[in-house]
């Protein structure tokens, strides 16, 4: 039987015939560098383990079976989101051949692909690696992945950059790896507005530094219940009302699971203000400008406040 290219759109019609051929027994007879029958596109920033899982599911295989079938030796055990699957360059080439996606394109989509060994490795190998909490992937928008997979799954995990905290089209977000499903944000329209502002902020040369600083400051304010509790408490309550599952997640409180979402509008506003501050600003002038950007009549941080410390350091 000769292989034919079948796109994801044709999968629904083609899968029954294909899956009768691609069984665990016959899979091992497929050359490791042969192109696959199905075309499963990766998401931008998708975890390698997530993509391998989706690709394996398309063939009704487990990830170990899929990797073994393309000649990749799997080491260790793990599961998303606490662990990520790292492939060496040879294994990545095998995966790209199966996926029928050029390796450079696949590496751009999967940021953790081909992190092991070097390009001259002869053995194709994959290894499970545990990840620190701050590096773990989060759930992708369920509607986006369902559309991308033509209804075959709604689960994928992505390493999301800060400016993609939420999906503005479907009003979903996942700000913490411990969230087993996404958070619906329709009831908090200021999140979509903040997302729009954040995209414009990216054009500023100081955007990355300003964002890192602003997020550290607003996180501290949130944890110590300073300055914006009158906004953050109602916003948290609204998210919980729209997403009852937040109150039944046993791993952490809703206040922690949604912290990045709750503080997002103020973080974006503060980052924008910090990015556009003049060099060596006078502290009182800077505080007035920042208060205006944050929608406050005045902002009077104490001596230990991280914003005050930052402005003092900037002046010197």
Short mmCIF file of N, CA and C in Angstrom, two decimals, residues 80-259:
data_model
loop_
_atom_site.label_atom_id
_atom_site.label_comp_id
_atom_site.label_asym_id
_atom_site.label_seq_id
_atom_site.Cartn_x
_atom_site.Cartn_y
_atom_site.Cartn_z
N UNK A 80 2.59 15.96 31.38
CA UNK A 80 2.33 17.39 31.36
C UNK A 80 1.45 17.78 32.54
N UNK A 81 1.59 18.99 33.07
CA UNK A 81 2.54 20.03 32.67
C UNK A 81 3.85 20.03 33.47
N UNK A 82 3.98 19.10 34.41
CA UNK A 82 5.14 19.13 35.30
C UNK A 82 6.42 18.74 34.58
N UNK A 83 6.32 18.02 33.48
CA UNK A 83 7.51 17.57 32.76
C UNK A 83 7.33 17.84 31.27
N UNK A 84 8.45 18.01 30.60
CA UNK A 84 8.46 18.27 29.17
C UNK A 84 9.30 17.21 28.47
N UNK A 85 8.97 16.93 27.24
CA UNK A 85 9.67 15.94 26.45
C UNK A 85 10.73 16.64 25.61
N UNK A 86 11.99 16.30 25.85
CA UNK A 86 13.11 16.88 25.11
C UNK A 86 13.64 15.87 24.10
N UNK A 87 13.71 16.26 22.85
CA UNK A 87 14.23 15.40 21.79
C UNK A 87 15.60 15.91 21.35
N UNK A 88 16.50 14.99 21.02
CA UNK A 88 17.76 15.45 20.44
C UNK A 88 17.54 15.74 18.95
N UNK A 89 18.58 16.19 18.28
CA UNK A 89 18.41 16.66 16.90
C UNK A 89 17.98 15.53 15.96
N UNK A 90 18.53 14.35 16.16
CA UNK A 90 18.17 13.23 15.30
C UNK A 90 16.70 12.85 15.50
N UNK A 91 16.27 12.79 16.75
CA UNK A 91 14.86 12.49 17.03
C UNK A 91 13.95 13.57 16.46
N UNK A 92 14.37 14.81 16.56
CA UNK A 92 13.57 15.91 16.01
C UNK A 92 13.43 15.78 14.51
N UNK A 93 14.49 15.34 13.84
CA UNK A 93 14.40 15.14 12.39
C UNK A 93 13.41 14.03 12.05
N UNK A 94 13.43 12.96 12.84
CA UNK A 94 12.47 11.87 12.61
C UNK A 94 11.03 12.37 12.82
N UNK A 95 10.83 13.15 13.88
CA UNK A 95 9.49 13.67 14.16
C UNK A 95 9.03 14.60 13.04
N UNK A 96 9.93 15.46 12.58
CA UNK A 96 9.57 16.39 11.50
C UNK A 96 9.22 15.64 10.22
N UNK A 97 9.95 14.55 9.94
CA UNK A 97 9.66 13.77 8.74
C UNK A 97 8.27 13.13 8.85
N UNK A 98 7.97 12.57 10.01
CA UNK A 98 6.66 11.96 10.21
C UNK A 98 5.56 13.00 10.08
N UNK A 99 5.77 14.19 10.68
CA UNK A 99 4.76 15.24 10.67
C UNK A 99 4.63 15.94 9.32
N UNK A 100 5.61 15.70 8.44
CA UNK A 100 5.66 16.37 7.14
C UNK A 100 5.71 17.88 7.29
N UNK A 101 6.52 18.30 8.28
CA UNK A 101 6.74 19.72 8.54
C UNK A 101 8.25 19.94 8.53
N UNK A 102 8.77 20.89 7.76
CA UNK A 102 10.22 21.14 7.76
C UNK A 102 10.72 21.37 9.17
N UNK A 103 11.87 20.80 9.50
CA UNK A 103 12.39 20.88 10.86
C UNK A 103 12.53 22.33 11.35
N UNK A 104 13.04 23.28 10.54
CA UNK A 104 13.11 24.67 11.04
C UNK A 104 11.74 25.22 11.44
N UNK A 105 10.70 24.88 10.70
CA UNK A 105 9.35 25.35 11.04
C UNK A 105 8.87 24.69 12.33
N UNK A 106 9.16 23.41 12.47
CA UNK A 106 8.73 22.70 13.67
C UNK A 106 9.45 23.24 14.90
N UNK A 107 10.72 23.57 14.76
CA UNK A 107 11.48 24.09 15.89
C UNK A 107 10.99 25.47 16.29
N UNK A 108 10.56 26.27 15.32
CA UNK A 108 10.02 27.58 15.67
C UNK A 108 8.72 27.45 16.45
N UNK A 109 7.93 26.45 16.11
CA UNK A 109 6.65 26.26 16.79
C UNK A 109 6.82 25.64 18.17
N UNK A 110 7.77 24.70 18.30
CA UNK A 110 7.97 23.97 19.55
C UNK A 110 9.26 24.45 20.20
N UNK A 111 9.19 25.37 21.15
CA UNK A 111 10.40 26.00 21.69
C UNK A 111 11.33 25.05 22.43
N UNK A 112 10.83 23.88 22.87
CA UNK A 112 11.67 22.96 23.63
C UNK A 112 12.12 21.76 22.79
N UNK A 113 11.95 21.85 21.49
CA UNK A 113 12.37 20.76 20.62
C UNK A 113 13.87 20.82 20.37
N UNK A 114 14.51 19.65 20.26
CA UNK A 114 15.93 19.55 19.90
C UNK A 114 16.83 20.30 20.87
N UNK A 115 16.61 20.11 22.17
CA UNK A 115 17.46 20.76 23.17
C UNK A 115 18.55 19.84 23.69
N UNK A 116 18.55 18.58 23.28
CA UNK A 116 19.53 17.63 23.79
C UNK A 116 20.59 17.33 22.74
N UNK A 117 21.82 17.07 23.20
CA UNK A 117 22.88 16.61 22.32
C UNK A 117 23.26 17.62 21.27
N UNK A 118 23.71 17.12 20.11
CA UNK A 118 24.11 18.00 19.01
C UNK A 118 23.63 17.41 17.69
N UNK A 119 23.85 18.16 16.64
CA UNK A 119 23.31 17.79 15.33
C UNK A 119 23.95 16.53 14.77
N UNK A 120 25.05 16.04 15.36
CA UNK A 120 25.75 14.87 14.83
C UNK A 120 25.41 13.60 15.57
N UNK A 121 24.46 13.64 16.50
CA UNK A 121 24.05 12.43 17.20
C UNK A 121 23.51 11.41 16.20
N UNK A 122 23.91 10.17 16.35
CA UNK A 122 23.43 9.12 15.44
C UNK A 122 22.18 8.44 15.99
N UNK A 123 22.04 8.39 17.32
CA UNK A 123 20.88 7.75 17.92
C UNK A 123 19.80 8.79 18.21
N UNK A 124 18.60 8.48 17.80
CA UNK A 124 17.46 9.36 18.07
C UNK A 124 16.95 9.08 19.47
N UNK A 125 16.93 10.10 20.31
CA UNK A 125 16.56 9.90 21.70
C UNK A 125 15.64 11.02 22.18
N UNK A 126 14.74 10.66 23.09
CA UNK A 126 13.86 11.62 23.75
C UNK A 126 13.91 11.35 25.24
N UNK A 127 13.85 12.42 26.04
CA UNK A 127 13.97 12.30 27.49
C UNK A 127 12.94 13.18 28.16
N UNK A 128 12.28 12.63 29.17
CA UNK A 128 11.38 13.43 30.00
C UNK A 128 12.21 14.26 30.97
N UNK A 129 11.91 15.56 31.07
CA UNK A 129 12.61 16.46 31.98
C UNK A 129 11.58 17.21 32.83
N UNK A 130 11.79 17.17 34.14
CA UNK A 130 10.92 17.94 35.02
C UNK A 130 11.20 19.43 34.84
N UNK A 131 10.16 20.24 35.01
CA UNK A 131 10.29 21.67 34.80
C UNK A 131 9.91 22.41 36.07
N UNK A 132 10.59 23.54 36.29
CA UNK A 132 10.22 24.40 37.40
C UNK A 132 8.83 24.98 37.15
N UNK A 133 8.16 25.34 38.23
CA UNK A 133 6.77 25.81 38.12
C UNK A 133 6.65 26.99 37.16
N UNK A 134 7.60 27.90 37.19
CA UNK A 134 7.53 29.08 36.34
C UNK A 134 7.78 28.79 34.87
N UNK A 135 8.26 27.60 34.54
CA UNK A 135 8.55 27.24 33.16
C UNK A 135 7.55 26.26 32.58
N UNK A 136 6.60 25.81 33.37
CA UNK A 136 5.66 24.80 32.90
C UNK A 136 4.65 25.39 31.92
N UNK A 137 4.21 24.59 30.95
CA UNK A 137 3.22 25.08 29.99
C UNK A 137 1.83 25.17 30.64
N UNK A 138 0.95 25.88 29.98
CA UNK A 138 -0.43 26.04 30.45
C UNK A 138 -1.37 25.58 29.34
N UNK A 139 -2.64 25.43 29.70
CA UNK A 139 -3.62 24.96 28.73
C UNK A 139 -3.86 26.00 27.64
N UNK A 140 -3.93 25.53 26.42
CA UNK A 140 -4.27 26.39 25.29
C UNK A 140 -5.78 26.58 25.23
N UNK A 141 -6.20 27.61 24.53
CA UNK A 141 -7.63 27.88 24.33
C UNK A 141 -8.29 26.63 23.75
N UNK A 142 -9.32 26.13 24.41
CA UNK A 142 -9.95 24.89 23.98
C UNK A 142 -10.63 25.03 22.61
N UNK A 143 -11.19 26.20 22.34
CA UNK A 143 -11.86 26.39 21.05
C UNK A 143 -10.86 26.50 19.92
N UNK A 144 -9.72 27.14 20.18
CA UNK A 144 -8.68 27.23 19.15
C UNK A 144 -8.16 25.86 18.78
N UNK A 145 -7.87 25.04 19.80
CA UNK A 145 -7.30 23.72 19.51
C UNK A 145 -8.34 22.80 18.91
N UNK A 146 -9.61 22.96 19.30
CA UNK A 146 -10.66 22.13 18.70
C UNK A 146 -10.81 22.46 17.22
N UNK A 147 -10.72 23.75 16.89
CA UNK A 147 -10.78 24.15 15.49
C UNK A 147 -9.56 23.65 14.74
N UNK A 148 -8.38 23.81 15.35
CA UNK A 148 -7.15 23.38 14.68
C UNK A 148 -7.12 21.88 14.45
N UNK A 149 -7.70 21.10 15.37
CA UNK A 149 -7.67 19.64 15.24
C UNK A 149 -8.94 19.08 14.61
N UNK A 150 -9.80 19.98 14.12
CA UNK A 150 -11.05 19.58 13.47
C UNK A 150 -11.89 18.67 14.37
N UNK A 151 -11.96 19.09 15.65
CA UNK A 151 -12.84 18.44 16.60
C UNK A 151 -12.33 17.18 17.25
N UNK A 152 -11.09 16.78 16.94
CA UNK A 152 -10.58 15.54 17.52
C UNK A 152 -10.14 15.69 18.97
N UNK A 153 -9.78 16.90 19.39
CA UNK A 153 -9.38 17.12 20.77
C UNK A 153 -9.54 18.60 21.12
N UNK A 154 -9.65 18.89 22.41
CA UNK A 154 -9.66 20.29 22.83
C UNK A 154 -8.54 20.54 23.85
N UNK A 155 -7.58 19.63 23.90
CA UNK A 155 -6.52 19.73 24.90
C UNK A 155 -5.16 19.88 24.25
N UNK A 156 -4.46 20.95 24.61
CA UNK A 156 -3.08 21.16 24.21
C UNK A 156 -2.44 22.06 25.25
N UNK A 157 -1.13 21.97 25.36
CA UNK A 157 -0.37 22.75 26.35
C UNK A 157 0.65 23.60 25.63
N UNK A 158 0.74 24.86 26.02
CA UNK A 158 1.64 25.79 25.34
C UNK A 158 2.50 26.55 26.36
N UNK A 159 3.70 26.88 25.91
CA UNK A 159 4.57 27.79 26.67
C UNK A 159 4.20 29.20 26.19
N UNK A 160 3.39 29.85 26.97
CA UNK A 160 2.77 31.09 26.52
C UNK A 160 3.58 32.32 26.95
N UNK A 161 3.95 33.20 26.00
CA UNK A 161 4.59 34.46 26.38
C UNK A 161 3.59 35.39 27.06
N UNK A 162 4.05 36.35 27.83
CA UNK A 162 3.12 37.22 28.59
C UNK A 162 2.08 37.93 27.73
N UNK A 163 2.45 38.32 26.51
CA UNK A 163 1.49 39.08 25.69
C UNK A 163 0.42 38.18 25.07
N UNK A 164 0.50 36.87 25.32
CA UNK A 164 -0.54 35.95 24.86
C UNK A 164 -1.21 35.27 26.05
N UNK A 165 -1.37 36.01 27.11
CA UNK A 165 -1.97 35.46 28.32
C UNK A 165 -3.38 34.94 28.06
N UNK A 166 -4.10 35.59 27.15
CA UNK A 166 -5.48 35.20 26.89
C UNK A 166 -5.73 35.14 25.39
N UNK A 167 -6.78 34.43 25.03
CA UNK A 167 -7.24 34.38 23.64
C UNK A 167 -8.35 35.41 23.49
N UNK A 168 -8.08 36.52 22.80
CA UNK A 168 -9.10 37.57 22.70
C UNK A 168 -10.29 37.18 21.84
N UNK A 169 -10.08 36.20 20.95
CA UNK A 169 -11.17 35.79 20.06
C UNK A 169 -12.21 34.97 20.81
N UNK A 170 -11.74 34.05 21.66
CA UNK A 170 -12.67 33.15 22.35
C UNK A 170 -12.80 33.47 23.84
N UNK A 171 -12.10 34.49 24.29
CA UNK A 171 -12.20 34.93 25.69
C UNK A 171 -11.91 33.79 26.66
N UNK A 172 -10.76 33.16 26.43
CA UNK A 172 -10.27 32.12 27.33
C UNK A 172 -8.85 32.44 27.72
N UNK A 173 -8.46 32.00 28.90
CA UNK A 173 -7.10 32.22 29.38
C UNK A 173 -6.73 31.12 30.35
N UNK A 174 -5.44 30.89 30.47
CA UNK A 174 -4.91 29.96 31.48
C UNK A 174 -3.60 30.56 31.98
N UNK A 175 -3.62 31.02 33.21
CA UNK A 175 -2.46 31.74 33.73
C UNK A 175 -1.62 30.89 34.67
N UNK A 176 -2.03 29.64 34.91
CA UNK A 176 -1.31 28.81 35.87
C UNK A 176 -1.34 27.36 35.41
N UNK A 177 -0.19 26.66 35.45
CA UNK A 177 -0.17 25.26 35.00
C UNK A 177 -1.09 24.35 35.82
N UNK A 178 -1.43 24.76 37.03
CA UNK A 178 -2.29 23.93 37.87
C UNK A 178 -3.75 23.96 37.44
N UNK A 179 -4.09 24.87 36.54
CA UNK A 179 -5.45 24.92 36.02
C UNK A 179 -5.67 23.77 35.05
N UNK A 180 -6.63 22.92 35.35
CA UNK A 180 -6.89 21.78 34.50
C UNK A 180 -7.78 22.12 33.31
N UNK A 181 -8.35 23.31 33.31
CA UNK A 181 -9.10 23.80 32.17
C UNK A 181 -8.91 25.30 32.09
N UNK A 182 -9.31 25.88 31.01
CA UNK A 182 -9.11 27.31 30.83
C UNK A 182 -10.14 28.11 31.62
N UNK A 183 -9.85 29.41 31.76
CA UNK A 183 -10.74 30.33 32.46
C UNK A 183 -11.46 31.18 31.42
N UNK A 184 -12.77 31.24 31.52
CA UNK A 184 -13.56 32.07 30.61
C UNK A 184 -13.58 33.50 31.14
N UNK A 185 -13.30 34.45 30.26
CA UNK A 185 -13.11 35.84 30.69
C UNK A 185 -14.15 36.81 30.12
N UNK A 186 -15.26 36.27 29.59
CA UNK A 186 -16.26 37.17 28.99
C UNK A 186 -16.77 38.21 29.98
N UNK A 187 -16.86 37.86 31.25
CA UNK A 187 -17.42 38.77 32.24
C UNK A 187 -16.48 39.85 32.70
N UNK A 188 -15.24 39.84 32.18
CA UNK A 188 -14.23 40.84 32.59
C UNK A 188 -13.68 41.48 31.32
N UNK A 189 -14.43 42.39 30.70
CA UNK A 189 -14.02 42.95 29.41
C UNK A 189 -12.71 43.73 29.46
N UNK A 190 -12.30 44.20 30.64
CA UNK A 190 -11.04 44.95 30.70
C UNK A 190 -9.83 44.08 30.40
N UNK A 191 -9.98 42.75 30.49
CA UNK A 191 -8.88 41.86 30.14
C UNK A 191 -8.60 41.90 28.64
N UNK A 192 -9.65 41.90 27.83
CA UNK A 192 -9.47 41.99 26.39
C UNK A 192 -8.89 43.35 26.00
N UNK A 193 -9.32 44.41 26.66
CA UNK A 193 -8.76 45.73 26.39
C UNK A 193 -7.28 45.78 26.75
N UNK A 194 -6.91 45.15 27.87
CA UNK A 194 -5.50 45.12 28.27
C UNK A 194 -4.68 44.32 27.27
N UNK A 195 -5.23 43.23 26.76
CA UNK A 195 -4.53 42.44 25.75
C UNK A 195 -4.24 43.29 24.52
N UNK A 196 -5.21 44.06 24.09
CA UNK A 196 -5.02 44.93 22.92
C UNK A 196 -3.91 45.95 23.18
N UNK A 197 -3.93 46.56 24.36
CA UNK A 197 -2.90 47.54 24.71
C UNK A 197 -1.52 46.89 24.77
N UNK A 198 -1.47 45.67 25.27
CA UNK A 198 -0.20 44.95 25.40
C UNK A 198 0.43 44.72 24.04
N UNK A 199 -0.37 44.43 23.02
CA UNK A 199 0.19 44.20 21.68
C UNK A 199 0.87 45.47 21.15
N UNK A 200 0.29 46.62 21.43
CA UNK A 200 0.91 47.88 21.01
C UNK A 200 2.17 48.17 21.82
N UNK A 201 2.15 47.79 23.09
CA UNK A 201 3.31 48.03 23.95
C UNK A 201 4.54 47.29 23.44
N UNK A 202 4.35 46.16 22.79
CA UNK A 202 5.47 45.35 22.31
C UNK A 202 6.37 46.11 21.34
N UNK A 203 5.84 47.13 20.69
CA UNK A 203 6.62 47.90 19.72
C UNK A 203 7.65 48.80 20.39
N UNK A 204 7.47 49.06 21.68
CA UNK A 204 8.38 49.97 22.38
C UNK A 204 9.69 49.24 22.71
N UNK A 205 10.83 49.91 22.50
CA UNK A 205 12.12 49.24 22.74
C UNK A 205 12.33 48.82 24.19
N UNK A 206 11.64 49.46 25.13
CA UNK A 206 11.81 49.09 26.54
C UNK A 206 10.67 48.22 27.05
N UNK A 207 9.92 47.63 26.15
CA UNK A 207 8.72 46.89 26.55
C UNK A 207 9.05 45.69 27.44
N UNK A 208 10.06 44.91 27.07
CA UNK A 208 10.35 43.69 27.83
C UNK A 208 10.78 44.00 29.26
N UNK A 209 11.68 44.98 29.40
CA UNK A 209 12.15 45.36 30.74
C UNK A 209 11.01 45.96 31.56
N UNK A 210 10.22 46.82 30.92
CA UNK A 210 9.10 47.46 31.62
C UNK A 210 8.09 46.41 32.08
N UNK A 211 7.84 45.41 31.24
CA UNK A 211 6.87 44.38 31.62
C UNK A 211 7.37 43.58 32.81
N UNK A 212 8.63 43.16 32.77
CA UNK A 212 9.18 42.37 33.88
C UNK A 212 9.10 43.13 35.19
N UNK A 213 9.44 44.42 35.14
CA UNK A 213 9.39 45.25 36.33
C UNK A 213 7.96 45.44 36.82
N UNK A 214 7.08 45.75 35.89
CA UNK A 214 5.68 46.01 36.26
C UNK A 214 5.04 44.76 36.87
N UNK A 215 5.31 43.61 36.30
CA UNK A 215 4.70 42.40 36.82
C UNK A 215 5.20 42.08 38.23
N UNK A 216 6.49 42.31 38.47
CA UNK A 216 7.02 42.10 39.82
C UNK A 216 6.36 43.04 40.82
N UNK A 217 6.11 44.27 40.41
CA UNK A 217 5.51 45.27 41.30
C UNK A 217 4.05 44.93 41.59
N UNK A 218 3.28 44.67 40.53
CA UNK A 218 1.85 44.41 40.74
C UNK A 218 1.63 43.08 41.47
N UNK A 219 2.50 42.11 41.25
CA UNK A 219 2.39 40.85 42.00
C UNK A 219 2.59 41.10 43.48
N UNK A 220 3.57 41.93 43.81
CA UNK A 220 3.81 42.27 45.21
C UNK A 220 2.60 43.02 45.80
N UNK A 221 2.06 43.94 45.04
CA UNK A 221 0.88 44.67 45.51
C UNK A 221 -0.30 43.71 45.74
N UNK A 222 -0.47 42.78 44.84
CA UNK A 222 -1.56 41.82 44.97
C UNK A 222 -1.39 40.94 46.21
N UNK A 223 -0.18 40.43 46.39
CA UNK A 223 0.07 39.55 47.52
C UNK A 223 -0.07 40.26 48.86
N UNK A 224 0.22 41.59 48.86
CA UNK A 224 0.12 42.36 50.10
C UNK A 224 -1.15 43.20 50.16
N UNK A 225 -2.05 42.99 49.16
CA UNK A 225 -3.34 43.69 49.13
C UNK A 225 -3.16 45.21 49.25
N UNK A 226 -2.45 45.74 48.29
CA UNK A 226 -2.17 47.18 48.28
C UNK A 226 -2.71 47.83 47.01
N UNK A 227 -3.14 49.06 47.15
CA UNK A 227 -3.45 49.99 46.06
C UNK A 227 -4.70 49.64 45.24
N UNK A 228 -4.87 48.37 44.85
CA UNK A 228 -5.93 48.04 43.90
C UNK A 228 -6.91 46.97 44.39
N UNK A 229 -6.97 46.78 45.69
CA UNK A 229 -7.89 45.76 46.20
C UNK A 229 -9.33 46.08 45.81
N UNK A 230 -9.66 47.37 45.67
CA UNK A 230 -11.02 47.75 45.30
C UNK A 230 -11.36 47.29 43.88
N UNK A 231 -10.36 47.02 43.06
CA UNK A 231 -10.60 46.48 41.72
C UNK A 231 -10.39 44.96 41.70
N UNK A 232 -9.34 44.52 42.36
CA UNK A 232 -8.95 43.12 42.23
C UNK A 232 -9.91 42.16 42.91
N UNK A 233 -10.46 42.53 44.04
CA UNK A 233 -11.42 41.63 44.70
C UNK A 233 -12.68 41.42 43.85
N UNK A 234 -13.31 42.48 43.34
CA UNK A 234 -14.48 42.26 42.47
C UNK A 234 -14.13 41.49 41.19
N UNK A 235 -12.94 41.75 40.64
CA UNK A 235 -12.53 41.03 39.42
C UNK A 235 -12.36 39.54 39.70
N UNK A 236 -11.75 39.22 40.81
CA UNK A 236 -11.59 37.82 41.20
C UNK A 236 -12.95 37.17 41.41
N UNK A 237 -13.84 37.87 42.08
CA UNK A 237 -15.17 37.32 42.32
C UNK A 237 -15.92 37.09 41.01
N UNK A 238 -15.74 37.99 40.05
CA UNK A 238 -16.41 37.84 38.76
C UNK A 238 -15.86 36.62 38.00
N UNK A 239 -14.56 36.43 38.05
CA UNK A 239 -13.96 35.26 37.40
C UNK A 239 -14.45 33.97 38.04
N UNK A 240 -14.56 33.97 39.35
CA UNK A 240 -15.04 32.77 40.05
C UNK A 240 -16.51 32.50 39.74
N UNK A 241 -17.29 33.57 39.61
CA UNK A 241 -18.71 33.39 39.30
C UNK A 241 -18.88 32.81 37.89
N UNK A 242 -18.02 33.22 36.96
CA UNK A 242 -18.10 32.72 35.59
C UNK A 242 -17.48 31.34 35.46
N UNK A 243 -16.57 31.00 36.36
CA UNK A 243 -15.84 29.74 36.29
C UNK A 243 -15.93 28.99 37.62
N UNK A 244 -17.04 28.31 37.87
CA UNK A 244 -17.22 27.63 39.16
C UNK A 244 -16.13 26.60 39.47
N UNK A 245 -15.48 26.08 38.43
CA UNK A 245 -14.44 25.08 38.67
C UNK A 245 -13.26 25.64 39.44
N UNK A 246 -13.10 26.95 39.45
CA UNK A 246 -11.98 27.55 40.18
C UNK A 246 -12.08 27.28 41.67
N UNK A 247 -13.27 27.20 42.17
CA UNK A 247 -13.46 27.01 43.61
C UNK A 247 -13.40 25.55 44.02
N UNK A 248 -13.32 24.65 43.03
CA UNK A 248 -13.24 23.23 43.34
C UNK A 248 -11.88 22.63 43.03
N UNK A 249 -10.94 23.46 42.57
CA UNK A 249 -9.59 22.99 42.31
C UNK A 249 -8.83 22.90 43.62
N UNK A 250 -8.41 21.72 43.98
CA UNK A 250 -7.82 21.52 45.30
C UNK A 250 -6.37 21.91 45.42
N UNK A 251 -5.67 22.11 44.29
CA UNK A 251 -4.24 22.33 44.35
C UNK A 251 -3.86 23.72 44.85
N UNK A 252 -4.72 24.69 44.65
CA UNK A 252 -4.41 26.07 45.06
C UNK A 252 -5.70 26.86 45.12
N UNK A 253 -5.65 28.00 45.78
CA UNK A 253 -6.83 28.86 45.89
C UNK A 253 -7.07 29.60 44.59
N UNK A 254 -8.31 29.98 44.31
CA UNK A 254 -8.60 30.78 43.11
C UNK A 254 -7.78 32.06 43.06
N UNK A 255 -7.50 32.65 44.23
CA UNK A 255 -6.74 33.90 44.26
C UNK A 255 -5.34 33.71 43.69
N UNK A 256 -4.75 32.54 43.89
CA UNK A 256 -3.43 32.25 43.33
C UNK A 256 -3.52 31.79 41.89
N UNK A 257 -4.49 30.94 41.59
CA UNK A 257 -4.62 30.39 40.24
C UNK A 257 -4.89 31.47 39.20
N UNK A 258 -5.59 32.53 39.61
CA UNK A 258 -5.97 33.59 38.65
C UNK A 258 -5.20 34.88 38.87
N UNK A 259 -4.17 34.86 39.69
CA UNK A 259 -3.48 36.11 40.04
C UNK A 259 -3.03 36.89 38.81
#
